[in-house]
Amino acid sequence: MTDMNIKVLRVAAAVEAASILILFVNLFTIHAKAITSLGGPTHGTAYLITIVSTFSLTVAGAAGAARGLAFVPGVGGMLVLNWLRRHPEAVKAPAKDPVG
């Protein structure tokens, strides 16, 4: 379960960072409505997935910094991944399989 959460966080962090970059480039250049209409919801969804996956992946007390970093728009996911790489003890232990 933990490996899946980290993969979700990695994908969401990459989409979050790429989409904000695309939105800013669009804003300062051609300002195409189609890019804004697609990029805004994409960025928002990736931002929310980053926050939710950070909270589901980390332990409450030890990962307060990671949970706070998740709220940084645009680069929060990348910051969380970097923080978790340096503090692996903050990652929740995988749950035991109830079936097996």
PDB file of N, CA, C and O in Angstrom, residues 14-87:
ATOM      1  N   ALA A  14       4.468  15.620 -10.067  1.00  0.00           N
ATOM      2  CA  ALA A  14       4.951  15.981 -11.402  1.00  0.00           C
ATOM      3  C   ALA A  14       3.884  16.726 -12.198  1.00  0.00           C
ATOM      4  O   ALA A  14       4.178  17.743 -12.847  1.00  0.00           O
ATOM      5  N   VAL A  15       2.649  16.249 -12.129  1.00  0.00           N
ATOM      6  CA  VAL A  15       1.556  16.915 -12.854  1.00  0.00           C
ATOM      7  C   VAL A  15       1.305  18.299 -12.267  1.00  0.00           C
ATOM      8  O   VAL A  15       1.076  19.261 -13.001  1.00  0.00           O
ATOM      9  N   GLU A  16       1.370  18.411 -10.941  1.00  0.00           N
ATOM     10  CA  GLU A  16       1.170  19.702 -10.278  1.00  0.00           C
ATOM     11  C   GLU A  16       2.214  20.715 -10.740  1.00  0.00           C
ATOM     12  O   GLU A  16       1.880  21.842 -11.118  1.00  0.00           O
ATOM     13  N   ALA A  17       3.477  20.321 -10.738  1.00  0.00           N
ATOM     14  CA  ALA A  17       4.555  21.230 -11.130  1.00  0.00           C
ATOM     15  C   ALA A  17       4.487  21.579 -12.617  1.00  0.00           C
ATOM     16  O   ALA A  17       4.636  22.742 -12.999  1.00  0.00           O
ATOM     17  N   ALA A  18       4.246  20.583 -13.457  1.00  0.00           N
ATOM     18  CA  ALA A  18       4.185  20.832 -14.904  1.00  0.00           C
ATOM     19  C   ALA A  18       2.994  21.705 -15.265  1.00  0.00           C
ATOM     20  O   ALA A  18       3.108  22.623 -16.087  1.00  0.00           O
ATOM     21  N   SER A  19       1.852  21.457 -14.634  1.00  0.00           N
ATOM     22  CA  SER A  19       0.660  22.224 -14.987  1.00  0.00           C
ATOM     23  C   SER A  19       0.767  23.680 -14.555  1.00  0.00           C
ATOM     24  O   SER A  19       0.328  24.576 -15.279  1.00  0.00           O
ATOM     25  N   ILE A  20       1.382  23.947 -13.402  1.00  0.00           N
ATOM     26  CA  ILE A  20       1.533  25.349 -12.988  1.00  0.00           C
ATOM     27  C   ILE A  20       2.522  26.063 -13.903  1.00  0.00           C
ATOM     28  O   ILE A  20       2.338  27.238 -14.223  1.00  0.00           O
ATOM     29  N   LEU A  21       3.543  25.351 -14.348  1.00  0.00           N
ATOM     30  CA  LEU A  21       4.496  25.943 -15.286  1.00  0.00           C
ATOM     31  C   LEU A  21       3.805  26.293 -16.605  1.00  0.00           C
ATOM     32  O   LEU A  21       3.975  27.393 -17.136  1.00  0.00           O
ATOM     33  N   ILE A  22       3.000  25.366 -17.111  1.00  0.00           N
ATOM     34  CA  ILE A  22       2.267  25.612 -18.351  1.00  0.00           C
ATOM     35  C   ILE A  22       1.298  26.784 -18.185  1.00  0.00           C
ATOM     36  O   ILE A  22       1.176  27.640 -19.067  1.00  0.00           O
ATOM     37  N   LEU A  23       0.625  26.840 -17.044  1.00  0.00           N
ATOM     38  CA  LEU A  23      -0.319  27.939 -16.806  1.00  0.00           C
ATOM     39  C   LEU A  23       0.395  29.286 -16.749  1.00  0.00           C
ATOM     40  O   LEU A  23      -0.090  30.281 -17.297  1.00  0.00           O
ATOM     41  N   PHE A  24       1.544  29.345 -16.105  1.00  0.00           N
ATOM     42  CA  PHE A  24       2.284  30.615 -16.039  1.00  0.00           C
ATOM     43  C   PHE A  24       2.834  31.029 -17.400  1.00  0.00           C
ATOM     44  O   PHE A  24       2.787  32.206 -17.761  1.00  0.00           O
ATOM     45  N   VAL A  25       3.370  30.062 -18.145  1.00  0.00           N
ATOM     46  CA  VAL A  25       3.864  30.386 -19.489  1.00  0.00           C
ATOM     47  C   VAL A  25       2.720  30.907 -20.352  1.00  0.00           C
ATOM     48  O   VAL A  25       2.854  31.898 -21.076  1.00  0.00           O
ATOM     49  N   ASN A  26       1.573  30.267 -20.260  1.00  0.00           N
ATOM     50  CA  ASN A  26       0.405  30.713 -21.008  1.00  0.00           C
ATOM     51  C   ASN A  26      -0.028  32.114 -20.573  1.00  0.00           C
ATOM     52  O   ASN A  26      -0.357  32.958 -21.412  1.00  0.00           O
ATOM     53  N   LEU A  27      -0.016  32.356 -19.283  1.00  0.00           N
ATOM     54  CA  LEU A  27      -0.431  33.661 -18.762  1.00  0.00           C
ATOM     55  C   LEU A  27       0.457  34.788 -19.270  1.00  0.00           C
ATOM     56  O   LEU A  27      -0.036  35.855 -19.639  1.00  0.00           O
ATOM     57  N   PHE A  28       1.759  34.547 -19.312  1.00  0.00           N
ATOM     58  CA  PHE A  28       2.689  35.605 -19.698  1.00  0.00           C
ATOM     59  C   PHE A  28       2.981  35.664 -21.195  1.00  0.00           C
ATOM     60  O   PHE A  28       3.735  36.525 -21.637  1.00  0.00           O
ATOM     61  N   THR A  29       2.383  34.757 -21.977  1.00  0.00           N
ATOM     62  CA  THR A  29       2.615  34.809 -23.427  1.00  0.00           C
ATOM     63  C   THR A  29       1.299  34.996 -24.173  1.00  0.00           C
ATOM     64  O   THR A  29       0.817  36.116 -24.276  1.00  0.00           O
ATOM     65  N   ILE A  30       0.710  33.919 -24.651  1.00  0.00           N
ATOM     66  CA  ILE A  30      -0.447  34.052 -25.541  1.00  0.00           C
ATOM     67  C   ILE A  30      -1.789  34.088 -24.825  1.00  0.00           C
ATOM     68  O   ILE A  30      -2.774  34.535 -25.387  1.00  0.00           O
ATOM     69  N   HIS A  31      -1.849  33.607 -23.609  1.00  0.00           N
ATOM     70  CA  HIS A  31      -3.065  33.574 -22.800  1.00  0.00           C
ATOM     71  C   HIS A  31      -4.226  32.919 -23.550  1.00  0.00           C
ATOM     72  O   HIS A  31      -5.296  33.500 -23.719  1.00  0.00           O
ATOM     73  N   ALA A  32      -3.986  31.708 -24.008  1.00  0.00           N
ATOM     74  CA  ALA A  32      -5.011  30.942 -24.717  1.00  0.00           C
ATOM     75  C   ALA A  32      -6.025  30.390 -23.726  1.00  0.00           C
ATOM     76  O   ALA A  32      -5.670  29.754 -22.733  1.00  0.00           O
ATOM     77  N   LYS A  33      -7.291  30.660 -23.987  1.00  0.00           N
ATOM     78  CA  LYS A  33      -8.355  30.221 -23.096  1.00  0.00           C
ATOM     79  C   LYS A  33      -8.415  28.702 -22.983  1.00  0.00           C
ATOM     80  O   LYS A  33      -8.710  28.164 -21.912  1.00  0.00           O
ATOM     81  N   ALA A  34      -8.132  27.996 -24.058  1.00  0.00           N
ATOM     82  CA  ALA A  34      -8.183  26.534 -24.031  1.00  0.00           C
ATOM     83  C   ALA A  34      -7.147  25.957 -23.061  1.00  0.00           C
ATOM     84  O   ALA A  34      -7.438  25.003 -22.329  1.00  0.00           O
ATOM     85  N   ILE A  35      -5.968  26.533 -23.031  1.00  0.00           N
ATOM     86  CA  ILE A  35      -4.925  26.066 -22.114  1.00  0.00           C
ATOM     87  C   ILE A  35      -5.327  26.346 -20.673  1.00  0.00           C
ATOM     88  O   ILE A  35      -5.168  25.508 -19.786  1.00  0.00           O
ATOM     89  N   THR A  36      -5.884  27.517 -20.453  1.00  0.00           N
ATOM     90  CA  THR A  36      -6.343  27.874 -19.112  1.00  0.00           C
ATOM     91  C   THR A  36      -7.476  26.965 -18.663  1.00  0.00           C
ATOM     92  O   THR A  36      -7.508  26.498 -17.519  1.00  0.00           O
ATOM     93  N   SER A  37      -8.416  26.686 -19.561  1.00  0.00           N
ATOM     94  CA  SER A  37      -9.565  25.852 -19.223  1.00  0.00           C
ATOM     95  C   SER A  37      -9.175  24.416 -18.901  1.00  0.00           C
ATOM     96  O   SER A  37      -9.816  23.764 -18.084  1.00  0.00           O
ATOM     97  N   LEU A  38      -8.155  23.922 -19.556  1.00  0.00           N
ATOM     98  CA  LEU A  38      -7.695  22.564 -19.292  1.00  0.00           C
ATOM     99  C   LEU A  38      -6.673  22.528 -18.157  1.00  0.00           C
ATOM    100  O   LEU A  38      -6.722  21.653 -17.294  1.00  0.00           O
ATOM    101  N   GLY A  39      -5.767  23.486 -18.140  1.00  0.00           N
ATOM    102  CA  GLY A  39      -4.678  23.488 -17.162  1.00  0.00           C
ATOM    103  C   GLY A  39      -5.119  23.798 -15.744  1.00  0.00           C
ATOM    104  O   GLY A  39      -4.573  23.241 -14.788  1.00  0.00           O
ATOM    105  N   GLY A  40      -6.106  24.667 -15.590  1.00  0.00           N
ATOM    106  CA  GLY A  40      -6.570  25.037 -14.251  1.00  0.00           C
ATOM    107  C   GLY A  40      -7.125  23.857 -13.471  1.00  0.00           C
ATOM    108  O   GLY A  40      -6.655  23.556 -12.359  1.00  0.00           O
ATOM    109  N   PRO A  41      -8.115  23.158 -14.021  1.00  0.00           N
ATOM    110  CA  PRO A  41      -8.636  21.993 -13.313  1.00  0.00           C
ATOM    111  C   PRO A  41      -7.611  20.865 -13.151  1.00  0.00           C
ATOM    112  O   PRO A  41      -7.613  20.162 -12.136  1.00  0.00           O
ATOM    113  N   THR A  42      -6.732  20.710 -14.120  1.00  0.00           N
ATOM    114  CA  THR A  42      -5.689  19.689 -14.014  1.00  0.00           C
ATOM    115  C   THR A  42      -4.770  20.003 -12.844  1.00  0.00           C
ATOM    116  O   THR A  42      -4.455  19.131 -12.028  1.00  0.00           O
ATOM    117  N   HIS A  43      -4.354  21.267 -12.752  1.00  0.00           N
ATOM    118  CA  HIS A  43      -3.488  21.675 -11.648  1.00  0.00           C
ATOM    119  C   HIS A  43      -4.206  21.531 -10.310  1.00  0.00           C
ATOM    120  O   HIS A  43      -3.634  21.022  -9.339  1.00  0.00           O
ATOM    121  N   GLY A  44      -5.453  21.964 -10.248  1.00  0.00           N
ATOM    122  CA  GLY A  44      -6.209  21.874  -9.004  1.00  0.00           C
ATOM    123  C   GLY A  44      -6.386  20.444  -8.525  1.00  0.00           C
ATOM    124  O   GLY A  44      -6.251  20.148  -7.336  1.00  0.00           O
ATOM    125  N   THR A  45      -6.666  19.558  -9.448  1.00  0.00           N
ATOM    126  CA  THR A  45      -6.830  18.148  -9.101  1.00  0.00           C
ATOM    127  C   THR A  45      -5.514  17.551  -8.611  1.00  0.00           C
ATOM    128  O   THR A  45      -5.478  16.845  -7.598  1.00  0.00           O
ATOM    129  N   ALA A  46      -4.427  17.844  -9.309  1.00  0.00           N
ATOM    130  CA  ALA A  46      -3.117  17.330  -8.890  1.00  0.00           C
ATOM    131  C   ALA A  46      -2.726  17.894  -7.521  1.00  0.00           C
ATOM    132  O   ALA A  46      -2.163  17.173  -6.685  1.00  0.00           O
ATOM    133  N   TYR A  47      -3.050  19.148  -7.278  1.00  0.00           N
ATOM    134  CA  TYR A  47      -2.771  19.795  -5.988  1.00  0.00           C
ATOM    135  C   TYR A  47      -3.517  19.076  -4.863  1.00  0.00           C
ATOM    136  O   TYR A  47      -2.935  18.746  -3.825  1.00  0.00           O
ATOM    137  N   LEU A  48      -4.798  18.795  -5.068  1.00  0.00           N
ATOM    138  CA  LEU A  48      -5.586  18.109  -4.042  1.00  0.00           C
ATOM    139  C   LEU A  48      -5.123  16.672  -3.832  1.00  0.00           C
ATOM    140  O   LEU A  48      -5.054  16.194  -2.695  1.00  0.00           O
ATOM    141  N   ILE A  49      -4.773  15.987  -4.907  1.00  0.00           N
ATOM    142  CA  ILE A  49      -4.271  14.614  -4.783  1.00  0.00           C
ATOM    143  C   ILE A  49      -2.949  14.603  -4.026  1.00  0.00           C
ATOM    144  O   ILE A  49      -2.687  13.707  -3.215  1.00  0.00           O
ATOM    145  N   THR A  50      -2.110  15.606  -4.257  1.00  0.00           N
ATOM    146  CA  THR A  50      -0.843  15.722  -3.532  1.00  0.00           C
ATOM    147  C   THR A  50      -1.091  15.851  -2.034  1.00  0.00           C
ATOM    148  O   THR A  50      -0.451  15.169  -1.230  1.00  0.00           O
ATOM    149  N   ILE A  51      -2.025  16.701  -1.664  1.00  0.00           N
ATOM    150  CA  ILE A  51      -2.325  16.901  -0.242  1.00  0.00           C
ATOM    151  C   ILE A  51      -2.882  15.623   0.382  1.00  0.00           C
ATOM    152  O   ILE A  51      -2.419  15.173   1.436  1.00  0.00           O
ATOM    153  N   VAL A  52      -3.857  15.017  -0.271  1.00  0.00           N
ATOM    154  CA  VAL A  52      -4.491  13.811   0.271  1.00  0.00           C
ATOM    155  C   VAL A  52      -3.491  12.661   0.363  1.00  0.00           C
ATOM    156  O   VAL A  52      -3.436  11.949   1.381  1.00  0.00           O
ATOM    157  N   SER A  53      -2.682  12.471  -0.667  1.00  0.00           N
ATOM    158  CA  SER A  53      -1.720  11.363  -0.625  1.00  0.00           C
ATOM    159  C   SER A  53      -0.628  11.607   0.414  1.00  0.00           C
ATOM    160  O   SER A  53      -0.141  10.656   1.027  1.00  0.00           O
ATOM    161  N   THR A  54      -0.255  12.860   0.636  1.00  0.00           N
ATOM    162  CA  THR A  54       0.729  13.158   1.685  1.00  0.00           C
ATOM    163  C   THR A  54       0.172  12.797   3.052  1.00  0.00           C
ATOM    164  O   THR A  54       0.850  12.178   3.867  1.00  0.00           O
ATOM    165  N   PHE A  55      -1.083  13.169   3.300  1.00  0.00           N
ATOM    166  CA  PHE A  55      -1.688  12.855   4.584  1.00  0.00           C
ATOM    167  C   PHE A  55      -1.884  11.356   4.770  1.00  0.00           C
ATOM    168  O   PHE A  55      -1.733  10.845   5.879  1.00  0.00           O
ATOM    169  N   SER A  56      -2.219  10.638   3.712  1.00  0.00           N
ATOM    170  CA  SER A  56      -2.433   9.195   3.849  1.00  0.00           C
ATOM    171  C   SER A  56      -1.122   8.421   3.930  1.00  0.00           C
ATOM    172  O   SER A  56      -1.101   7.288   4.402  1.00  0.00           O
ATOM    173  N   LEU A  57      -0.035   9.031   3.502  1.00  0.00           N
ATOM    174  CA  LEU A  57       1.261   8.361   3.467  1.00  0.00           C
ATOM    175  C   LEU A  57       2.078   8.574   4.736  1.00  0.00           C
ATOM    176  O   LEU A  57       2.927   7.762   5.066  1.00  0.00           O
ATOM    177  N   THR A  58       1.820   9.635   5.471  1.00  0.00           N
ATOM    178  CA  THR A  58       2.678  10.013   6.590  1.00  0.00           C
ATOM    179  C   THR A  58       1.998   9.817   7.934  1.00  0.00           C
ATOM    180  O   THR A  58       0.780   9.845   8.052  1.00  0.00           O
ATOM    181  N   VAL A  59       2.818   9.657   8.962  1.00  0.00           N
ATOM    182  CA  VAL A  59       2.318   9.554  10.330  1.00  0.00           C
ATOM    183  C   VAL A  59       2.046  10.955  10.858  1.00  0.00           C
ATOM    184  O   VAL A  59       2.720  11.897  10.493  1.00  0.00           O
ATOM    185  N   ALA A  60       1.064  11.077  11.719  1.00  0.00           N
ATOM    186  CA  ALA A  60       0.578  12.387  12.149  1.00  0.00           C
ATOM    187  C   ALA A  60       1.651  13.252  12.809  1.00  0.00           C
ATOM    188  O   ALA A  60       1.901  14.361  12.371  1.00  0.00           O
ATOM    189  N   GLY A  61       2.302  12.795  13.847  1.00  0.00           N
ATOM    190  CA  GLY A  61       3.213  13.655  14.592  1.00  0.00           C
ATOM    191  C   GLY A  61       4.531  13.934  13.899  1.00  0.00           C
ATOM    192  O   GLY A  61       5.002  15.057  13.852  1.00  0.00           O
ATOM    193  N   ALA A  62       5.127  12.901  13.358  1.00  0.00           N
ATOM    194  CA  ALA A  62       6.476  13.009  12.810  1.00  0.00           C
ATOM    195  C   ALA A  62       6.535  13.759  11.494  1.00  0.00           C
ATOM    196  O   ALA A  62       7.589  14.229  11.091  1.00  0.00           O
ATOM    197  N   ALA A  63       5.426  13.881  10.796  1.00  0.00           N
ATOM    198  CA  ALA A  63       5.453  14.442   9.446  1.00  0.00           C
ATOM    199  C   ALA A  63       4.722  15.768   9.336  1.00  0.00           C
ATOM    200  O   ALA A  63       4.180  16.092   8.298  1.00  0.00           O
ATOM    201  N   GLY A  64       4.706  16.543  10.398  1.00  0.00           N
ATOM    202  CA  GLY A  64       4.043  17.843  10.353  1.00  0.00           C
ATOM    203  C   GLY A  64       4.623  18.747   9.280  1.00  0.00           C
ATOM    204  O   GLY A  64       3.894  19.460   8.588  1.00  0.00           O
ATOM    205  N   ALA A  65       5.932  18.712   9.118  1.00  0.00           N
ATOM    206  CA  ALA A  65       6.575  19.535   8.089  1.00  0.00           C
ATOM    207  C   ALA A  65       6.169  19.097   6.695  1.00  0.00           C
ATOM    208  O   ALA A  65       5.873  19.925   5.831  1.00  0.00           O
ATOM    209  N   ALA A  66       6.136  17.792   6.466  1.00  0.00           N
ATOM    210  CA  ALA A  66       5.743  17.282   5.146  1.00  0.00           C
ATOM    211  C   ALA A  66       4.308  17.654   4.849  1.00  0.00           C
ATOM    212  O   ALA A  66       3.977  18.051   3.725  1.00  0.00           O
ATOM    213  N   ARG A  67       3.454  17.523   5.834  1.00  0.00           N
ATOM    214  CA  ARG A  67       2.047  17.867   5.635  1.00  0.00           C
ATOM    215  C   ARG A  67       1.880  19.358   5.364  1.00  0.00           C
ATOM    216  O   ARG A  67       1.029  19.745   4.578  1.00  0.00           O
ATOM    217  N   GLY A  68       2.675  20.178   5.983  1.00  0.00           N
ATOM    218  CA  GLY A  68       2.630  21.616   5.703  1.00  0.00           C
ATOM    219  C   GLY A  68       3.156  21.936   4.316  1.00  0.00           C
ATOM    220  O   GLY A  68       2.598  22.780   3.609  1.00  0.00           O
ATOM    221  N   LEU A  69       4.217  21.262   3.911  1.00  0.00           N
ATOM    222  CA  LEU A  69       4.792  21.489   2.583  1.00  0.00           C
ATOM    223  C   LEU A  69       3.832  21.104   1.469  1.00  0.00           C
ATOM    224  O   LEU A  69       3.878  21.671   0.381  1.00  0.00           O
ATOM    225  N   ALA A  70       2.960  20.153   1.727  1.00  0.00           N
ATOM    226  CA  ALA A  70       1.998  19.705   0.706  1.00  0.00           C
ATOM    227  C   ALA A  70       1.075  20.841   0.272  1.00  0.00           C
ATOM    228  O   ALA A  70       0.556  20.828  -0.838  1.00  0.00           O
ATOM    229  N   PHE A  71       0.891  21.838   1.130  1.00  0.00           N
ATOM    230  CA  PHE A  71      -0.016  22.938   0.815  1.00  0.00           C
ATOM    231  C   PHE A  71       0.628  24.047  -0.022  1.00  0.00           C
ATOM    232  O   PHE A  71      -0.049  25.006  -0.384  1.00  0.00           O
ATOM    233  N   VAL A  72       1.921  23.922  -0.319  1.00  0.00           N
ATOM    234  CA  VAL A  72       2.585  24.915  -1.167  1.00  0.00           C
ATOM    235  C   VAL A  72       2.154  24.675  -2.610  1.00  0.00           C
ATOM    236  O   VAL A  72       2.436  23.612  -3.170  1.00  0.00           O
ATOM    237  N   PRO A  73       1.459  25.637  -3.231  1.00  0.00           N
ATOM    238  CA  PRO A  73       0.969  25.409  -4.597  1.00  0.00           C
ATOM    239  C   PRO A  73       2.110  25.305  -5.607  1.00  0.00           C
ATOM    240  O   PRO A  73       3.089  26.031  -5.526  1.00  0.00           O
ATOM    241  N   GLY A  74       1.958  24.386  -6.528  1.00  0.00           N
ATOM    242  CA  GLY A  74       2.926  24.266  -7.624  1.00  0.00           C
ATOM    243  C   GLY A  74       4.072  23.331  -7.357  1.00  0.00           C
ATOM    244  O   GLY A  74       4.364  22.466  -8.169  1.00  0.00           O
ATOM    245  N   VAL A  75       4.739  23.488  -6.238  1.00  0.00           N
ATOM    246  CA  VAL A  75       5.922  22.674  -5.954  1.00  0.00           C
ATOM    247  C   VAL A  75       5.805  21.886  -4.658  1.00  0.00           C
ATOM    248  O   VAL A  75       6.757  21.231  -4.245  1.00  0.00           O
ATOM    249  N   GLY A  76       4.657  21.919  -4.014  1.00  0.00           N
ATOM    250  CA  GLY A  76       4.480  21.239  -2.737  1.00  0.00           C
ATOM    251  C   GLY A  76       4.763  19.753  -2.804  1.00  0.00           C
ATOM    252  O   GLY A  76       5.399  19.190  -1.916  1.00  0.00           O
ATOM    253  N   GLY A  77       4.299  19.109  -3.847  1.00  0.00           N
ATOM    254  CA  GLY A  77       4.538  17.674  -3.990  1.00  0.00           C
ATOM    255  C   GLY A  77       6.012  17.347  -4.103  1.00  0.00           C
ATOM    256  O   GLY A  77       6.492  16.377  -3.508  1.00  0.00           O
ATOM    257  N   MET A  78       6.735  18.143  -4.866  1.00  0.00           N
ATOM    258  CA  MET A  78       8.181  17.920  -5.003  1.00  0.00           C
ATOM    259  C   MET A  78       8.893  18.148  -3.669  1.00  0.00           C
ATOM    260  O   MET A  78       9.810  17.402  -3.308  1.00  0.00           O
ATOM    261  N   LEU A  79       8.449  19.168  -2.933  1.00  0.00           N
ATOM    262  CA  LEU A  79       9.043  19.439  -1.620  1.00  0.00           C
ATOM    263  C   LEU A  79       8.771  18.293  -0.648  1.00  0.00           C
ATOM    264  O   LEU A  79       9.648  17.901   0.122  1.00  0.00           O
ATOM    265  N   VAL A  80       7.558  17.744  -0.682  1.00  0.00           N
ATOM    266  CA  VAL A  80       7.206  16.616   0.184  1.00  0.00           C
ATOM    267  C   VAL A  80       8.064  15.396  -0.160  1.00  0.00           C
ATOM    268  O   VAL A  80       8.589  14.729   0.739  1.00  0.00           O
ATOM    269  N   LEU A  81       8.199  15.097  -1.443  1.00  0.00           N
ATOM    270  CA  LEU A  81       9.022  13.948  -1.840  1.00  0.00           C
ATOM    271  C   LEU A  81      10.465  14.111  -1.370  1.00  0.00           C
ATOM    272  O   LEU A  81      11.076  13.157  -0.889  1.00  0.00           O
ATOM    273  N   ASN A  82      10.999  15.308  -1.500  1.00  0.00           N
ATOM    274  CA  ASN A  82      12.354  15.577  -1.040  1.00  0.00           C
ATOM    275  C   ASN A  82      12.446  15.419   0.474  1.00  0.00           C
ATOM    276  O   ASN A  82      13.395  14.813   0.991  1.00  0.00           O
ATOM    277  N   TRP A  83      11.454  15.927   1.213  1.00  0.00           N
ATOM    278  CA  TRP A  83      11.447  15.824   2.670  1.00  0.00           C
ATOM    279  C   TRP A  83      11.342  14.368   3.103  1.00  0.00           C
ATOM    280  O   TRP A  83      12.039  13.940   4.031  1.00  0.00           O
ATOM    281  N   LEU A  84      10.481  13.606   2.443  1.00  0.00           N
ATOM    282  CA  LEU A  84      10.319  12.195   2.803  1.00  0.00           C
ATOM    283  C   LEU A  84      11.565  11.377   2.484  1.00  0.00           C
ATOM    284  O   LEU A  84      11.850  10.385   3.156  1.00  0.00           O
ATOM    285  N   ARG A  85      12.310  11.766   1.467  1.00  0.00           N
ATOM    286  CA  ARG A  85      13.562  11.072   1.146  1.00  0.00           C
ATOM    287  C   ARG A  85      14.559  11.245   2.292  1.00  0.00           C
ATOM    288  O   ARG A  85      15.333  10.342   2.602  1.00  0.00           O
ATOM    289  N   ARG A  86      14.531  12.417   2.930  1.00  0.00           N
ATOM    290  CA  ARG A  86      15.455  12.680   4.034  1.00  0.00           C
ATOM    291  C   ARG A  86      14.936  12.174   5.376  1.00  0.00           C
ATOM    292  O   ARG A  86      15.708  12.034   6.316  1.00  0.00           O
ATOM    293  N   HIS A  87      13.628  11.941   5.477  1.00  0.00           N
ATOM    294  CA  HIS A  87      13.019  11.496   6.731  1.00  0.00           C
ATOM    295  C   HIS A  87      12.127  10.269   6.487  1.00  0.00           C
ATOM    296  O   HIS A  87      10.903  10.351   6.612  1.00  0.00           O
TER     297      HIS A  87
END
